[in-house]
């Protein structure tokens, strides 16, 4: 039976790489997929991995009806055997409903990839709807790591290396941006709660207030 599958995880855990791997494996068997993405780091209409892999995709803008788009492709004779959606957290809730309809009415597998919560630990609307509707939810097994070495479970937004907790839910950035720009870092819950990024932890370690003082 076709399924709506949600592959979830923090940033930097290999979601886009897995999406590209699924596309490769299925296309190698002669199947044809339709790929959607939204606000990818490589630019509009791209699905990219931090490993350097990239492929073309359909940009799923706010007004795009995903179900109608798939139907239009099929109606003009294009082959569509499955659908891949990357950065699914950025989709509107109604677009997730459209993906569920692709599964139920068109009998196509839909593989959606996204992070679950934002930098404030709040659910993205797209991710929330996927959790509500998905036939199956798969947590990515490649564990991202916090700077302390523990498993990273939360996404932090940074400016100048400092964690921020205010601002728009969606601001495009990445984990390898220069410190002065808006960027993101994955943290364990403890250090997310303490707002302690790798940069702030390094600064604290260099502070004379926390270094042992020699009597000599």
Coordinates of C-alpha atoms in Angstrom, one line a residue:
X1 CA 0.0 0.0 0.0
X2 CA 1.3 3.5 -0.8
X3 CA 2.3 5.5 2.3
X4 CA 2.9 9.1 3.4
X5 CA 6.2 8.8 5.3
X6 CA 7.8 11.5 7.4
X7 CA 11.5 11.3 7.9
X8 CA 12.4 13.7 10.7
X9 CA 15.5 14.9 12.5
X10 CA 17.5 17.9 13.5
X11 CA 19.5 19.9 11.0
X12 CA 22.7 18.2 9.9
X13 CA 21.5 14.6 10.4
X14 CA 21.4 13.6 6.7
X15 CA 17.7 14.2 5.7
X16 CA 18.5 15.6 2.3
X17 CA 21.2 13.0 1.7
X18 CA 18.6 10.3 2.3
X19 CA 16.1 12.0 0.0
X20 CA 18.7 12.0 -2.7
X21 CA 19.6 8.3 -2.0
X22 CA 15.9 7.3 -2.3
X23 CA 15.7 9.1 -5.6
X24 CA 18.8 7.4 -6.9
X25 CA 17.7 3.9 -5.8
X26 CA 14.3 4.2 -7.3
X27 CA 15.4 5.9 -10.5
X28 CA 18.0 3.2 -11.0
X29 CA 15.1 0.7 -11.1
X30 CA 13.4 2.7 -13.9
X31 CA 11.0 4.5 -11.7
X32 CA 10.3 8.2 -12.1
X33 CA 9.9 10.6 -9.2
X34 CA 8.6 14.1 -8.7
X35 CA 10.7 16.1 -6.3
X36 CA 9.4 19.2 -4.4
X37 CA 11.4 21.4 -2.1
X38 CA 11.1 24.7 -0.3
X39 CA 13.8 27.3 0.5
X40 CA 16.7 24.9 0.0
X41 CA 20.2 26.2 0.9
X42 CA 21.3 25.9 -2.7
X43 CA 18.6 28.2 -4.0
X44 CA 15.2 28.0 -5.6
X45 CA 14.2 24.7 -7.3
X46 CA 17.1 22.7 -5.9
X47 CA 17.4 19.8 -3.5
X48 CA 20.9 19.7 -2.0
X49 CA 22.9 17.8 0.6
X50 CA 25.8 19.2 2.7
X51 CA 27.8 16.4 1.1
X52 CA 27.8 18.4 -2.1
X53 CA 25.1 16.4 -3.9
X54 CA 22.3 18.4 -5.7
X55 CA 19.5 17.8 -8.1
X56 CA 16.7 19.9 -9.7
X57 CA 13.3 20.1 -7.9
X58 CA 10.0 21.9 -8.1
X59 CA 9.9 24.9 -5.7
X60 CA 6.8 24.4 -3.5
X61 CA 5.9 28.0 -3.0
X62 CA 3.1 29.0 -0.6
X63 CA 0.4 29.1 -3.3
X64 CA 1.3 25.8 -5.0
X65 CA -1.3 23.1 -4.9
X66 CA 0.8 19.9 -4.7
X67 CA -2.0 17.5 -5.5
X68 CA -3.1 19.6 -8.5
X69 CA 0.5 19.8 -9.7
X70 CA 0.9 16.0 -9.6
X71 CA -2.4 15.5 -11.4
X72 CA -1.4 17.9 -14.1
X73 CA 1.9 16.0 -14.7
X74 CA 0.0 12.7 -15.0
X75 CA -2.7 14.2 -17.2
X76 CA -0.2 15.3 -19.8
X77 CA 1.3 11.9 -19.9
X78 CA 4.3 12.3 -17.6
X79 CA 5.3 9.3 -15.6
X80 CA 5.2 9.8 -11.8
X81 CA 5.8 6.8 -9.6
X82 CA 6.5 8.5 -6.3
X83 CA 6.9 11.9 -4.7
X84 CA 9.8 13.3 -2.6
X85 CA 9.4 16.4 -0.6
X86 CA 12.4 18.0 1.1
X87 CA 12.3 20.9 3.7
X88 CA 8.7 19.8 4.4
X89 CA 8.6 21.7 7.6
X90 CA 8.2 24.9 5.5
X91 CA 5.0 23.8 3.8
X92 CA 1.6 25.0 4.9
X93 CA -0.7 22.6 6.7
X94 CA -3.0 22.5 3.6
X95 CA -0.1 21.4 1.4
X96 CA 0.5 18.5 3.7
X97 CA -3.2 17.6 3.3
X98 CA -2.6 17.7 -0.5
X99 CA 0.3 15.2 -0.1
X100 CA -2.0 12.9 1.9
X101 CA -4.5 13.1 -1.0
X102 CA -1.7 12.2 -3.5
X103 CA -1.2 9.0 -1.5
X104 CA -4.9 8.2 -1.0
X105 CA -6.3 9.2 -4.4
X106 CA -3.4 8.6 -6.8
X107 CA -1.8 5.6 -5.0
X108 CA 1.6 7.1 -4.9
X109 CA 4.2 6.9 -2.2
X110 CA 5.2 10.3 -0.7
X111 CA 8.4 10.6 1.2
X112 CA 8.6 13.9 3.2
X113 CA 11.8 15.1 4.9
X114 CA 12.0 17.9 7.5
X115 CA 13.0 19.1 10.9
X116 CA 10.2 18.9 13.5
X117 CA 10.7 22.0 15.6
X118 CA 12.1 25.5 15.1
X119 CA 14.8 27.4 16.9
X120 CA 12.3 28.1 19.8
X121 CA 11.5 24.3 20.1
X122 CA 8.0 25.0 18.6
X123 CA 6.5 22.7 15.9
X124 CA 6.6 23.9 12.4
X125 CA 3.0 23.9 10.9
X126 CA 4.1 21.5 8.1
X127 CA 5.8 19.2 10.5
X128 CA 2.8 19.2 12.9
X129 CA 0.4 18.3 10.1
X130 CA 2.8 15.5 9.0
X131 CA 2.8 14.1 12.5
X132 CA -1.0 14.1 12.5
X133 CA -1.4 12.5 9.0
X134 CA 1.6 10.4 8.2
X135 CA 1.2 6.7 7.9
X136 CA 4.7 6.3 9.3
X137 CA 7.2 8.6 11.0
X138 CA 10.9 7.7 10.8
X139 CA 13.5 9.4 13.1
X140 CA 16.8 9.6 11.2
X141 CA 19.4 7.3 12.7
X142 CA 22.4 9.4 11.8
X143 CA 22.7 11.4 15.0
X144 CA 23.9 15.0 14.9
X145 CA 26.1 16.0 17.8
X146 CA 26.1 18.9 20.1
X147 CA 29.4 20.7 20.6
X148 CA 29.7 18.9 24.0
X149 CA 29.6 15.5 22.3
X150 CA 26.0 14.6 23.3
X151 CA 23.3 13.8 20.9
X152 CA 21.9 17.0 19.4
X153 CA 18.1 17.2 19.7
X154 CA 17.4 20.9 19.2
X155 CA 18.0 23.5 16.5
X156 CA 19.4 26.8 17.6
X157 CA 19.5 30.1 15.6
X158 CA 22.6 32.1 16.1
X159 CA 23.7 35.7 15.3
X160 CA 27.4 36.5 15.9
X161 CA 27.7 33.0 17.6
X162 CA 25.1 33.9 20.2
X163 CA 21.8 32.0 20.4
X164 CA 18.7 34.0 19.7
X165 CA 15.1 33.1 20.7
X166 CA 13.2 35.9 19.0
X167 CA 12.3 36.5 15.4
X168 CA 10.5 35.1 12.4
X169 CA 10.0 31.3 12.4
X170 CA 11.6 31.0 9.0
X171 CA 14.9 32.7 8.3
X172 CA 17.1 30.9 5.8
X173 CA 20.6 30.0 7.1
X174 CA 22.8 27.0 7.6
X175 CA 25.1 25.3 10.1
X176 CA 28.3 26.5 8.3
X177 CA 27.6 30.2 7.9
X178 CA 30.1 32.8 9.2
X179 CA 29.6 33.7 12.8
X180 CA 28.5 37.3 12.1
X181 CA 25.6 36.1 9.9
X182 CA 22.3 34.4 10.9
X183 CA 23.2 30.7 11.2
X184 CA 22.1 27.6 13.0
X185 CA 23.6 25.1 15.4
X186 CA 22.4 21.8 16.7
X187 CA 22.5 21.5 20.4
X188 CA 21.5 19.0 23.1
X189 CA 18.5 20.0 25.2
X190 CA 20.7 21.0 28.2
X191 CA 22.7 23.5 26.2
X192 CA 19.7 24.7 24.2
X193 CA 18.0 25.5 27.5
X194 CA 21.1 27.3 28.7
X195 CA 21.5 29.1 25.3
X196 CA 25.1 27.9 25.3
X197 CA 26.4 27.6 21.7
X198 CA 29.9 26.4 20.8
X199 CA 31.1 30.0 20.5
X200 CA 29.7 31.1 23.9
X201 CA 31.1 27.9 25.5
X202 CA 34.5 28.7 24.1
X203 CA 34.3 32.3 25.3
X204 CA 33.3 31.1 28.8
X205 CA 36.2 28.7 28.9
X206 CA 38.6 31.6 28.1
X207 CA 37.2 33.8 30.9
X208 CA 39.4 34.3 33.9
X209 CA 36.3 33.9 36.1
X210 CA 36.2 30.2 35.3
X211 CA 39.8 29.4 35.1
X212 CA 41.7 28.1 38.1
X213 CA 43.8 30.8 39.7
X214 CA 47.3 30.0 40.8
X215 CA 48.4 31.2 44.2
X216 CA 51.9 31.6 42.9

